XYZ file of C-alpha atoms in Angstrom:
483
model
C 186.168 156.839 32.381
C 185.044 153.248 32.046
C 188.608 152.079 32.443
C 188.610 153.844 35.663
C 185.602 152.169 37.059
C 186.662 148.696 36.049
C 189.869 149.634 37.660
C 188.596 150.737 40.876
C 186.005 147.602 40.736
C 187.980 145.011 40.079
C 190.179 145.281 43.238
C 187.495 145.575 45.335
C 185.704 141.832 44.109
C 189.234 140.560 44.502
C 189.494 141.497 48.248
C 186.466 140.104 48.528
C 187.358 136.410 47.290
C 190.518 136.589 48.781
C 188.485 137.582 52.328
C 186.015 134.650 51.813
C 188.547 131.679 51.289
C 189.730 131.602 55.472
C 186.033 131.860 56.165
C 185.461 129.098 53.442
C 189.304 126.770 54.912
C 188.311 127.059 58.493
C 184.575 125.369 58.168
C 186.059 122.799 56.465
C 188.778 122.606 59.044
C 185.858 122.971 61.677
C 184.283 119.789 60.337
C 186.772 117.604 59.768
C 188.384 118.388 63.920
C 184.483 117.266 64.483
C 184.649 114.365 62.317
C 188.001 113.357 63.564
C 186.505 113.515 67.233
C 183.366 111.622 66.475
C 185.421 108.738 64.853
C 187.978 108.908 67.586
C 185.303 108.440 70.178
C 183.393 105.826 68.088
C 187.049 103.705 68.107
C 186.972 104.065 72.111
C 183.948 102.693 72.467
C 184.210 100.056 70.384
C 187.096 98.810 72.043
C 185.487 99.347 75.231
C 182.736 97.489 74.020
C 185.227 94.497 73.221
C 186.582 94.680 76.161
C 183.010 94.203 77.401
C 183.081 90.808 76.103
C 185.372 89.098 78.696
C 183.731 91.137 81.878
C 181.530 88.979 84.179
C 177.704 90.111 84.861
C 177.037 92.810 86.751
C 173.941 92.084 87.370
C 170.429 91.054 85.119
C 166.918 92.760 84.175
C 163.828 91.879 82.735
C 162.402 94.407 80.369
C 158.926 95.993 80.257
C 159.062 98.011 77.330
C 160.290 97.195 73.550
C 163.257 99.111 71.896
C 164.544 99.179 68.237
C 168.300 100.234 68.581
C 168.355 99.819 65.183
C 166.140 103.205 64.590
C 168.520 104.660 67.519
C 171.168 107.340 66.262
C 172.761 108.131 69.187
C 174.362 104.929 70.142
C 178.453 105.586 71.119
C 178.481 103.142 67.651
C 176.359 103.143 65.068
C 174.204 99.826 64.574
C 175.532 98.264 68.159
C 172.261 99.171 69.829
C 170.391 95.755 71.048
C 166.982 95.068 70.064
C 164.307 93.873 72.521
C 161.191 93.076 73.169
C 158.948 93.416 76.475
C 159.610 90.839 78.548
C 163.162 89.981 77.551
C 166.570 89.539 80.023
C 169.383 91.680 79.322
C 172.672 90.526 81.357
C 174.286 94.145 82.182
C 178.007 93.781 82.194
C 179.158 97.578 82.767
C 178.420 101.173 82.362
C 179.084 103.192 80.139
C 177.684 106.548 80.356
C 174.581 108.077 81.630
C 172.780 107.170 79.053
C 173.778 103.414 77.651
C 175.255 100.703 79.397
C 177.171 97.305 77.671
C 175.616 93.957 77.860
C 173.631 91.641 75.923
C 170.099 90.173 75.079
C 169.881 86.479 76.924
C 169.702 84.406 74.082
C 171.355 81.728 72.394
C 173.789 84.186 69.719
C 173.331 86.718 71.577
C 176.394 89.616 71.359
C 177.329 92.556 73.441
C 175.900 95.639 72.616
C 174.885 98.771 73.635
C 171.645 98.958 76.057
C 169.572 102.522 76.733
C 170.200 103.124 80.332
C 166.537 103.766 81.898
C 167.205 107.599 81.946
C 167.802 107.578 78.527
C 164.306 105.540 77.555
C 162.441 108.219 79.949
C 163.642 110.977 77.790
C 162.922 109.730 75.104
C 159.436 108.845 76.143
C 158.961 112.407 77.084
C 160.546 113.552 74.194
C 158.035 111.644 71.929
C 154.997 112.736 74.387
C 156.122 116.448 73.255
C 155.645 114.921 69.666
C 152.448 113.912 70.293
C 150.998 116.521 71.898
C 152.913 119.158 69.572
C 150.854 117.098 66.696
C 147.242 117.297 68.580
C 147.482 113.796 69.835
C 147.871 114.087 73.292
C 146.098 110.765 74.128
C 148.787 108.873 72.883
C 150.241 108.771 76.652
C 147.796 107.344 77.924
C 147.061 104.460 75.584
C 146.916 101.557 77.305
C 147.968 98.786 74.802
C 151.453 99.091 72.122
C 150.284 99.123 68.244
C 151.621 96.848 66.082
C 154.157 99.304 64.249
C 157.526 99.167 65.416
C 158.777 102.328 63.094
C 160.187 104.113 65.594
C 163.044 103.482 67.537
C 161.239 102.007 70.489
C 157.839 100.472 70.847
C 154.823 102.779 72.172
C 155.138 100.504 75.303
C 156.621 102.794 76.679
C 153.371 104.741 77.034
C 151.519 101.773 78.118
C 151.219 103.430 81.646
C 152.891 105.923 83.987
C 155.442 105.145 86.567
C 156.416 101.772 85.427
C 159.843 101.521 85.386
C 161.498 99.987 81.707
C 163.954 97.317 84.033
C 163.220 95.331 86.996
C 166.067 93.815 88.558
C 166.214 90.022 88.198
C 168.782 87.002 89.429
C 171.518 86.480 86.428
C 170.012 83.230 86.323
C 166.736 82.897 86.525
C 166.107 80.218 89.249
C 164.096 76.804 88.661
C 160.879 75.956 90.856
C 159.223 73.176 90.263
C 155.863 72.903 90.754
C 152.777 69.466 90.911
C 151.512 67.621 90.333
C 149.721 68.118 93.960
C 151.363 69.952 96.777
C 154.175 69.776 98.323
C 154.413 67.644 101.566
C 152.880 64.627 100.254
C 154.655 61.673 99.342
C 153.366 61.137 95.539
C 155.084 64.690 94.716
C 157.833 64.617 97.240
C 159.127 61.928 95.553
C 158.253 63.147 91.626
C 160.172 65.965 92.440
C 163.238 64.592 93.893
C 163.804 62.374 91.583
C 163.792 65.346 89.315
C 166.256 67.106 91.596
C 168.772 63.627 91.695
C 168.744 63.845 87.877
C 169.772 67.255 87.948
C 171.774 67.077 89.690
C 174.048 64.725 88.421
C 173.640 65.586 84.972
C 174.619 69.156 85.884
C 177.478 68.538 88.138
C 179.218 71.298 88.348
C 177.219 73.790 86.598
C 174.189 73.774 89.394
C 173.228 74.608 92.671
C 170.407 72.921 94.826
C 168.729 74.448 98.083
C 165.874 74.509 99.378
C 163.962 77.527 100.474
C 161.480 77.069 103.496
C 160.779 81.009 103.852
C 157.322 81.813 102.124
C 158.274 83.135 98.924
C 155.119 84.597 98.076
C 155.287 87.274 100.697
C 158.491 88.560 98.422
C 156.483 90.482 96.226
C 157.991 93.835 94.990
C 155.454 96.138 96.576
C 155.530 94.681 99.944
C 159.271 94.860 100.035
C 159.296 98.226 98.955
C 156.815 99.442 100.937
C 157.367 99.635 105.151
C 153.833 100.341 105.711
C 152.453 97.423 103.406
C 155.696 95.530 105.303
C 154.234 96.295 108.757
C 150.855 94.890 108.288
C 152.198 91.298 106.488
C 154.291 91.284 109.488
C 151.608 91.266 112.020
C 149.110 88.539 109.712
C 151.485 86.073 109.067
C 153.313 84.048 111.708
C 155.357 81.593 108.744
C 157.726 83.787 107.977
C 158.827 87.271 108.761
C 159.477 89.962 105.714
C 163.159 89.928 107.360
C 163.580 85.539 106.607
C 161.780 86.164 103.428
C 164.645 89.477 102.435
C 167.325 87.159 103.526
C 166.339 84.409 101.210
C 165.431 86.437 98.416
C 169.179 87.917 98.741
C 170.912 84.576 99.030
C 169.167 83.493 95.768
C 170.239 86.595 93.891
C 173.991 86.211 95.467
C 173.681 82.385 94.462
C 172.832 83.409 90.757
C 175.867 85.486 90.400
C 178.086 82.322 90.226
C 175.582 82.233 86.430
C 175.421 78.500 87.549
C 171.776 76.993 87.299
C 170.049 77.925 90.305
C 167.267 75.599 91.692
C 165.103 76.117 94.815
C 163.185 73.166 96.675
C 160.879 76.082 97.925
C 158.178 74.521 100.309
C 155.640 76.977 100.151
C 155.360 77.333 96.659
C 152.508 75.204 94.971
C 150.843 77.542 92.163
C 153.189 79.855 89.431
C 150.837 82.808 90.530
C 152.451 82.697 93.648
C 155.977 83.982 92.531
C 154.323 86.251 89.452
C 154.748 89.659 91.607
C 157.929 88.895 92.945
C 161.453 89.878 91.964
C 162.791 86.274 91.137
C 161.510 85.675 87.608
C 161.616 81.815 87.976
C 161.262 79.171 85.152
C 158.483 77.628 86.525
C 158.691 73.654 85.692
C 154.866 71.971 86.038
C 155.254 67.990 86.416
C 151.688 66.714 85.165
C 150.064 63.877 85.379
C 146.975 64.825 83.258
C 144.752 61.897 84.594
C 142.985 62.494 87.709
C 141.995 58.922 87.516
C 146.093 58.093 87.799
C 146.789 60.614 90.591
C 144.543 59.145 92.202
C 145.588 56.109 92.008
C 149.075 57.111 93.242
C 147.960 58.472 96.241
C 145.700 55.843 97.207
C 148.915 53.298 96.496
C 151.093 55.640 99.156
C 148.758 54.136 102.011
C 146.295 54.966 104.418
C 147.805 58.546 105.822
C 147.478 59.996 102.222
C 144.160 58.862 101.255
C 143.218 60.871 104.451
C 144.229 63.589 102.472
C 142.999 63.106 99.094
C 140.802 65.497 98.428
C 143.452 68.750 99.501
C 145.756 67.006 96.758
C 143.315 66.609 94.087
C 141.852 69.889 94.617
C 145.890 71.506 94.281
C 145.899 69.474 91.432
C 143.253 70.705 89.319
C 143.897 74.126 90.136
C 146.942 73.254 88.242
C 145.235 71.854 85.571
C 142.868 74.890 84.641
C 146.233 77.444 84.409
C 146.758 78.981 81.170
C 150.030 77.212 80.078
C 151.439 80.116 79.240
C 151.748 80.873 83.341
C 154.860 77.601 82.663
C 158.386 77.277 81.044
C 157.945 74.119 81.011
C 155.063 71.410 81.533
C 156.411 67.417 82.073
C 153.539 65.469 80.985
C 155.555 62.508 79.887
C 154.547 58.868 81.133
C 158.554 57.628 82.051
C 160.811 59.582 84.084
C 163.943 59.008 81.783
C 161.727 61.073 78.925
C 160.480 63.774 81.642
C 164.318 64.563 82.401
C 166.044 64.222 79.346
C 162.941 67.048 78.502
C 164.103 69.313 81.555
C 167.714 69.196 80.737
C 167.349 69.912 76.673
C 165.506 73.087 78.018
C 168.299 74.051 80.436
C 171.100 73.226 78.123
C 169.355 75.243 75.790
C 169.162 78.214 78.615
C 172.813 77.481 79.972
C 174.200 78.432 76.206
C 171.784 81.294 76.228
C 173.579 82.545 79.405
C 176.836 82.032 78.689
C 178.469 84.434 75.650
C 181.451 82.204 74.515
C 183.895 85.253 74.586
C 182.332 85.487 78.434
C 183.132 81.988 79.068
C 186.494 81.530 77.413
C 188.030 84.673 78.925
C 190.663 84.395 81.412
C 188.914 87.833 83.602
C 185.780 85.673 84.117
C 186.650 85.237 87.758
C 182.076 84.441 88.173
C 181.968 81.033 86.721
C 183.912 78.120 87.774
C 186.577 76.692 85.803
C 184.454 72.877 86.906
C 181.584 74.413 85.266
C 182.970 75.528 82.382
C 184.915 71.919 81.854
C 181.229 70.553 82.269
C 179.903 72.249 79.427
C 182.462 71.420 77.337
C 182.730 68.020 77.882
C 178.387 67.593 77.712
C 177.067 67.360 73.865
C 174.138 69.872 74.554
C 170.927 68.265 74.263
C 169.190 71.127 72.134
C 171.324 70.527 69.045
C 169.092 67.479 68.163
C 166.494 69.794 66.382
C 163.337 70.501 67.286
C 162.094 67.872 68.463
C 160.206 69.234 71.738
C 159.141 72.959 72.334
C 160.212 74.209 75.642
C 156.807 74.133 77.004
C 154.622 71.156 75.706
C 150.788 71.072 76.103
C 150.026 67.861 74.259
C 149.656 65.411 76.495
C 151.006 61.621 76.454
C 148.741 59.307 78.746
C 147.228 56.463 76.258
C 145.131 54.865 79.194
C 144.491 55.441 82.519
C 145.743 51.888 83.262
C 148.833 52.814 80.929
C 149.363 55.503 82.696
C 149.194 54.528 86.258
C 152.088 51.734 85.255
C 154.128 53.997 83.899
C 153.988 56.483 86.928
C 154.441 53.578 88.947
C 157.566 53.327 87.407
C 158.498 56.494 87.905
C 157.716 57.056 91.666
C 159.840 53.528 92.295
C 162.496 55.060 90.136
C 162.610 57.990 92.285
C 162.524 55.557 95.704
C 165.939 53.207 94.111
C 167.444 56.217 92.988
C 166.550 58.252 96.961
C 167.856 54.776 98.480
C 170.966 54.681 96.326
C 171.729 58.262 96.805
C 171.074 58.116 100.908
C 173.486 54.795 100.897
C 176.543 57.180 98.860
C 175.931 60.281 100.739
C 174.617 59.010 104.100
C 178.820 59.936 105.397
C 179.763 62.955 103.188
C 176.299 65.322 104.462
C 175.371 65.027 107.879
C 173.311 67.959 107.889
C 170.934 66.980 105.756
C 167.444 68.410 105.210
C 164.743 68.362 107.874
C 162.958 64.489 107.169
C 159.225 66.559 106.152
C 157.903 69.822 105.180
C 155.406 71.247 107.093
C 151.910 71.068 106.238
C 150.537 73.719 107.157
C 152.487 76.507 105.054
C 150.589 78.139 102.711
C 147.728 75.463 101.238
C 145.151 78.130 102.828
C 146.164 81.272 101.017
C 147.307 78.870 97.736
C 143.576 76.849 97.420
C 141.660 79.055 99.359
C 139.641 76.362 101.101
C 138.902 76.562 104.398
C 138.511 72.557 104.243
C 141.869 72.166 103.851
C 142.740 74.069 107.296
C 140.792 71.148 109.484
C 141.596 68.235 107.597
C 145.590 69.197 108.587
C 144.030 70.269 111.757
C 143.207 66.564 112.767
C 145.006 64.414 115.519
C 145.768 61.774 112.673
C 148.103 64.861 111.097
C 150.766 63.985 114.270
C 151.036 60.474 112.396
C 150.869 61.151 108.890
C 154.008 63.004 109.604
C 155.664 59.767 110.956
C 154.881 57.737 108.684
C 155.353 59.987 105.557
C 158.673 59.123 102.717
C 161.577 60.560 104.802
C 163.029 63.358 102.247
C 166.980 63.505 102.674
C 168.872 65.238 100.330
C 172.484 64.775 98.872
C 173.342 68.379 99.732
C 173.231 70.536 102.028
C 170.921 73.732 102.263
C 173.424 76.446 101.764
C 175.306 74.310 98.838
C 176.714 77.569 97.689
């Protein structure tokens, strides 16, 4: 009887192994087609993100949240994701799906990675608002400053507030405004200035272009432009410039930074770095000091009568330089000689030129953004930065032993700039004949940028009519649309 019931047992538990072993082949099978897929998709994207490499900018934003791609496991390839902070520049070469795009932090080093696209950070911030609120911590959306952990795959800045977007669209290369040490239209920084811009321009042959802006910049701000009813009432207060000259110029910059050349603007109107700080340009703002009123003084009393008439609106612009936070800079030119000021300027743009410029981007035979003349430049140039650290990119110490040291050494500068204005004027005079207008206009902007109603009559007065005449005649070497 037992024999029986073995018998009739033991076929039955061998159907049943024999039943399980598909079941058992074809999740195996199941995972490895997955596994195959997954590592045949990771291969395209890696290539596609090599191919990456040798694509010119798209086009460049400036990041208000942080993100740990690190922490981030759905990246097309694992540990590609870029790390940033809030704050940084991302050049955006291509996209790539819905949810990443291919680019690169701006930095010196800097390689081409994978970027969340900003749908992908807003799910991801809702995802983790679930989170909180699933966990009984539903005022974790509305905090209003990041904590110090960076655990998770992207900083709680993303929290910070509602409705601000993680990118704003910037120029590829952020453009250069100079700025002091007084205002613009009057002859002690007219000429500080250009004989910044001469330097640069020579030194950077090639890899810069120069123009000068005379639109009111300041009106540019995102929310204006963005906004046709905010638009309509700017347009009926102001009679400087219209929001239409002010679109126009805020487009040519953008189409001049796609060449990734250094950009820099002569912009009239633009005296103070608060003036720009709501806009869409993300300058490098570039503060020429002289941190002795005692000097400035000095310098404008030494440009003659017609600028001692208007020493007070200068010295007033000037210390309302003075009290910024220097953080508000990029870089602040204290320095007593003019040689030291612009070998300071150029080791911080050499510095952001190679920060710019991803060797595979400017080796590769597709890059059809940059010029082969710039590119030649920057190999020929021994970069300035290599030397060490010898100068942060924004210095606060300042340099002026004496007053009466000081005003000789400024001296020295402003006749610098006057041989080197002379020299350039005698070499150029035939190659540009349409040359900048001789003097900016006075009256743009000191109102709304010092806030002194002071200011409006002392430009107000008949003597204004002469000051013009006899103010330092301000030709350029290039013309306005250089580009």
């Amino acid at each position: 009887m037992q024999s029986v019931v073995v018998s009739q047992l033991q076929p039955q538990g061998s159907a049943d192994s024999y039943t399980s072993r598909p079941s058992l082949d074809s999740d195996v099978s199941l995972e490895e087609d997955r596994e195959g897929v997954k590592r045949e998709v990771e291969n395209q994207a890696q290539q596609q993100l090599e191919k990456a490499k040798h694509k010119p900018v798209a086009f460049a934003v400036r990041t208000n949240v942080s993100y740990c791609g690190a922490l981030d496991e759905e990246c097309p390839v694992q540990g590609s994701a870029i790390n940033f902070e809030a704050k940084d520049f991302l050049h955006i070469k291509e996209k790539y799906s819905n949810d990443w795009w291919i680019g690169r932090l701006v930095k010196e080093g800097g390689d081409i990675a994978f970027i969340p696209s900003p749908q992908r950070l807003e799910a991801i911030r809702l995802k983790q608002e679930q989170k909180a609120r699933q966990s009984g911590n539903p005022a974790i959306s509305n905090r209003r400053s990041p904590p110090p952990s960076l655990e998770r795959p992207f900083c709680e800045t993303l929290f910070q507030a509602e409705h601000i977007p993680p990118y704003d669209v910037v120029p590829s290369m952020r453009p250069v405004v100079l700025v002091g040490p007084s205002l613009k239209g009057y002859e002690v920084t007219d000429m500080m200035q250009k004989a910044l811009f001469d330097f640069l321009k020579h030194r950077f042959d090639g890899r810069i272009s120069i123009t000068r802006v005379t639109a009111d910049l300041s009106l540019a701000k995102r929310s204006v432009l963005n906004n046709p009813g905010k638009r309509a009432i700017i347009e009926r207060s102001t009679t400087r410039s219209s929001i239409a000259e002010v679109q126009s110029e805020i487009e040519r910059i953008f189409e001049l930074a796609k060449s990734l050349q250094l950009v820099v603007l002569d912009a009239d109107t633009i005296n103070h770095p608060a003036q720009l700080a709501k806009t869409s340009l993300a300058p490098i703002i570039v503060y020429v000091k002289v941190s002795s009123p005692k000097v400035l003084q000095r310098l404008i009393k030494s440009r003659g009568k017609s600028q001692v008439k208007h020493l007070n609106v200068q010295m007033m612009a000037a210390d309302k330089l003075v009290q910024c936070p220097p953080e508000l800079f990029d870089v602040i030119l204290d320095e007593n000689q003019l040689e030291d000021a612009c070998e300071h300027l150029a080791e911080y743009l050499e510095v952001y030129w190679r920060a710019t410029h991803h060797p595979s981007h400017t080796l590769g035979s597709q890059n059809i953004m940059t010029p082969s003349t710039a590119i030649s430049g920057m190999q020929n140039e021994t970069p300035l930065g290599e030397r060490g650290n010898e100068r942060s990119p924004v210095e606060h110490d300042s340099l002026m032993q004496s007053d009466e040291a000081s005003d000789a050494s400024r001296k020295t500068w402003t006749a610098s700039s006057q041989r080197s204005s002379r020299h350039l004027e005698d070499e150029y005079s035939d190659a540009y004949t349409d040359l900048y207008q001789p003097h900016r206009n006075h009256n743009s902007g000191l109102h709304s940028t010092n806030g002194h109603d002071s200011q409006d009559r002392l430009l107000e007065r008949d003597s204004e009519h002469n000051h013009n005449e006899r103010n330092w005649q301000r030709n350029r070497p290039w013309a306005k649309d250089s580009y």
